[in-house]
Amino acid sequence: KAEKAEKAEKAEKAEKVEKVAAASPTNNGDTGSTPNQQKAVTATRSSEMHSAVLLAACLACAVVMAVVQQSDVLNGGSFTKWVDSLFEEHVVPPPVAHDSVCTIQFCQS
């Protein structure tokens, strides 16, 4: 029952947003809508903008945290050394295995 009620509320909200969007100002300057409808359009647009800013901020924080973790700056690592290591040649040592084990190593160049 609760799920049906939530779905009904979401459907009503979507209808309201569509009605408000349909009544939004046109390019010729004729609004044809009430001030309340204009406020609803502005509120909808600002909430969309808020979501985009929030997403960008979260993404930026995630990138900064990953860089700090990978570069090990907090434990005395050097950020510039880490950046340089991204572009230098990497040498991968062969795997350690006993004589009775067959190992296959793939190289990507």
mmCIF file of C-alpha atoms in Angstrom:
data_model
loop_
_atom_site.group_PDB
_atom_site.id
_atom_site.type_symbol
_atom_site.label_atom_id
_atom_site.label_comp_id
_atom_site.label_asym_id
_atom_site.label_seq_id
_atom_site.Cartn_x
_atom_site.Cartn_y
_atom_site.Cartn_z
ATOM 1 C CA LYS A 1 0.000 0.000 0.000
ATOM 2 C CA ALA A 2 2.794 2.372 0.880
ATOM 3 C CA GLU A 3 4.522 1.712 -2.453
ATOM 4 C CA LYS A 4 1.318 2.453 -4.352
ATOM 5 C CA ALA A 5 0.885 5.687 -2.428
ATOM 6 C CA GLU A 6 4.475 6.709 -3.211
ATOM 7 C CA LYS A 7 4.004 5.913 -6.900
ATOM 8 C CA ALA A 8 0.781 7.945 -6.954
ATOM 9 C CA GLU A 9 2.538 10.912 -5.306
ATOM 10 C CA LYS A 10 5.393 10.721 -7.805
ATOM 11 C CA ALA A 11 2.928 10.603 -10.690
ATOM 12 C CA GLU A 12 1.079 13.652 -9.330
ATOM 13 C CA LYS A 13 4.335 15.564 -8.930
ATOM 14 C CA ALA A 14 5.379 14.671 -12.462
ATOM 15 C CA GLU A 15 2.030 15.916 -13.798
ATOM 16 C CA LYS A 16 2.417 19.167 -11.876
ATOM 17 C CA VAL A 17 5.922 19.678 -13.249
ATOM 18 C CA GLU A 18 4.673 19.018 -16.790
ATOM 19 C CA LYS A 19 1.829 21.506 -16.329
ATOM 20 C CA VAL A 20 4.191 24.131 -14.964
ATOM 21 C CA ALA A 21 6.665 23.503 -17.776
ATOM 22 C CA ALA A 22 3.867 23.855 -20.326
ATOM 23 C CA ALA A 23 2.929 27.191 -18.791
ATOM 24 C CA SER A 24 6.501 28.483 -18.722
ATOM 25 C CA PRO A 25 7.325 31.727 -20.513
ATOM 26 C CA THR A 26 7.725 31.596 -24.273
ATOM 27 C CA ASN A 27 10.418 33.298 -26.303
ATOM 28 C CA ASN A 28 8.138 36.181 -27.319
ATOM 29 C CA GLY A 29 7.846 37.519 -23.768
ATOM 30 C CA ASP A 30 4.200 36.502 -23.306
ATOM 31 C CA THR A 31 4.175 34.493 -20.095
ATOM 32 C CA GLY A 32 0.569 33.309 -20.064
ATOM 33 C CA SER A 33 1.091 31.937 -16.577
ATOM 34 C CA THR A 34 0.532 33.063 -13.040
ATOM 35 C CA PRO A 35 3.348 34.207 -10.773
ATOM 36 C CA ASN A 36 2.944 31.005 -8.727
ATOM 37 C CA GLN A 37 3.547 28.900 -11.814
ATOM 38 C CA GLN A 38 6.596 30.974 -12.653
ATOM 39 C CA LYS A 39 7.940 30.421 -9.126
ATOM 40 C CA ALA A 40 7.393 26.676 -9.514
ATOM 41 C CA VAL A 41 9.354 26.669 -12.776
ATOM 42 C CA THR A 42 12.161 28.615 -11.138
ATOM 43 C CA ALA A 43 12.168 26.223 -8.164
ATOM 44 C CA THR A 44 12.314 23.218 -10.477
ATOM 45 C CA ARG A 45 15.188 24.700 -12.444
ATOM 46 C CA SER A 46 17.103 25.634 -9.297
ATOM 47 C CA SER A 47 16.709 22.132 -7.867
ATOM 48 C CA GLU A 48 18.044 20.680 -11.133
ATOM 49 C CA MET A 49 20.987 23.071 -10.967
ATOM 50 C CA HIS A 50 21.548 22.152 -7.321
ATOM 51 C CA SER A 51 21.696 18.465 -8.277
ATOM 52 C CA ALA A 52 24.253 19.137 -10.997
ATOM 53 C CA VAL A 53 26.447 21.171 -8.653
ATOM 54 C CA LEU A 54 26.194 18.489 -5.980
ATOM 55 C CA LEU A 55 27.184 15.780 -8.457
ATOM 56 C CA ALA A 56 30.163 17.817 -9.675
ATOM 57 C CA ALA A 57 31.306 18.483 -6.109
ATOM 58 C CA CYS A 58 31.077 14.793 -5.178
ATOM 59 C CA LEU A 59 33.017 13.814 -8.286
ATOM 60 C CA ALA A 60 35.712 16.384 -7.525
ATOM 61 C CA CYS A 61 36.028 15.121 -3.939
ATOM 62 C CA ALA A 62 36.322 11.530 -5.148
ATOM 63 C CA VAL A 63 39.086 12.458 -7.594
ATOM 64 C CA VAL A 64 41.017 14.391 -4.942
ATOM 65 C CA MET A 65 40.716 11.525 -2.447
ATOM 66 C CA ALA A 66 41.899 8.993 -5.040
ATOM 67 C CA VAL A 67 44.902 11.101 -6.008
ATOM 68 C CA VAL A 68 45.901 11.633 -2.375
ATOM 69 C CA GLN A 69 45.557 7.915 -1.681
ATOM 70 C CA GLN A 70 47.475 6.788 -4.781
ATOM 71 C CA SER A 71 50.258 9.354 -4.427
ATOM 72 C CA ASP A 72 50.668 8.556 -0.719
ATOM 73 C CA VAL A 73 51.226 12.253 0.027
ATOM 74 C CA LEU A 74 49.967 11.925 3.591
ATOM 75 C CA ASN A 75 52.762 9.441 4.416
ATOM 76 C CA GLY A 76 55.559 11.624 3.075
ATOM 77 C CA GLY A 77 55.215 10.679 -0.579
ATOM 78 C CA SER A 78 55.836 13.212 -3.299
ATOM 79 C CA PHE A 79 52.987 14.263 -5.531
ATOM 80 C CA THR A 80 55.327 15.187 -8.375
ATOM 81 C CA LYS A 81 57.069 11.797 -8.202
ATOM 82 C CA TRP A 82 53.685 10.122 -8.437
ATOM 83 C CA VAL A 83 52.699 12.192 -11.485
ATOM 84 C CA ASP A 84 56.049 11.415 -13.136
ATOM 85 C CA SER A 85 55.589 7.702 -12.440
ATOM 86 C CA LEU A 86 52.378 7.752 -14.446
ATOM 87 C CA PHE A 87 54.323 8.521 -17.616
ATOM 88 C CA GLU A 88 57.540 6.541 -17.136
ATOM 89 C CA GLU A 89 58.191 3.023 -18.385
ATOM 90 C CA HIS A 90 56.932 0.322 -16.052
ATOM 91 C CA VAL A 91 58.918 -2.850 -15.534
ATOM 92 C CA VAL A 92 56.963 -5.816 -14.264
ATOM 93 C CA PRO A 93 59.081 -8.547 -12.666
ATOM 94 C CA PRO A 94 58.330 -12.132 -13.630
ATOM 95 C CA PRO A 95 56.100 -14.070 -11.250
ATOM 96 C CA VAL A 96 57.742 -16.194 -8.600
ATOM 97 C CA ALA A 97 56.871 -19.858 -9.152
ATOM 98 C CA HIS A 98 58.272 -23.290 -8.425
ATOM 99 C CA ASP A 99 59.824 -25.426 -11.157
ATOM 100 C CA SER A 100 56.725 -27.600 -11.353
ATOM 101 C CA VAL A 101 54.419 -24.627 -12.066
ATOM 102 C CA CYS A 102 53.886 -23.211 -15.535
ATOM 103 C CA THR A 103 53.311 -19.437 -15.566
ATOM 104 C CA ILE A 104 52.166 -17.301 -18.463
ATOM 105 C CA GLN A 105 52.872 -13.602 -18.399
ATOM 106 C CA PHE A 106 51.170 -11.240 -20.831
ATOM 107 C CA CYS A 107 52.788 -7.977 -21.780
ATOM 108 C CA GLN A 108 50.850 -4.935 -22.852
ATOM 109 C CA SER A 109 52.714 -2.359 -24.868
#
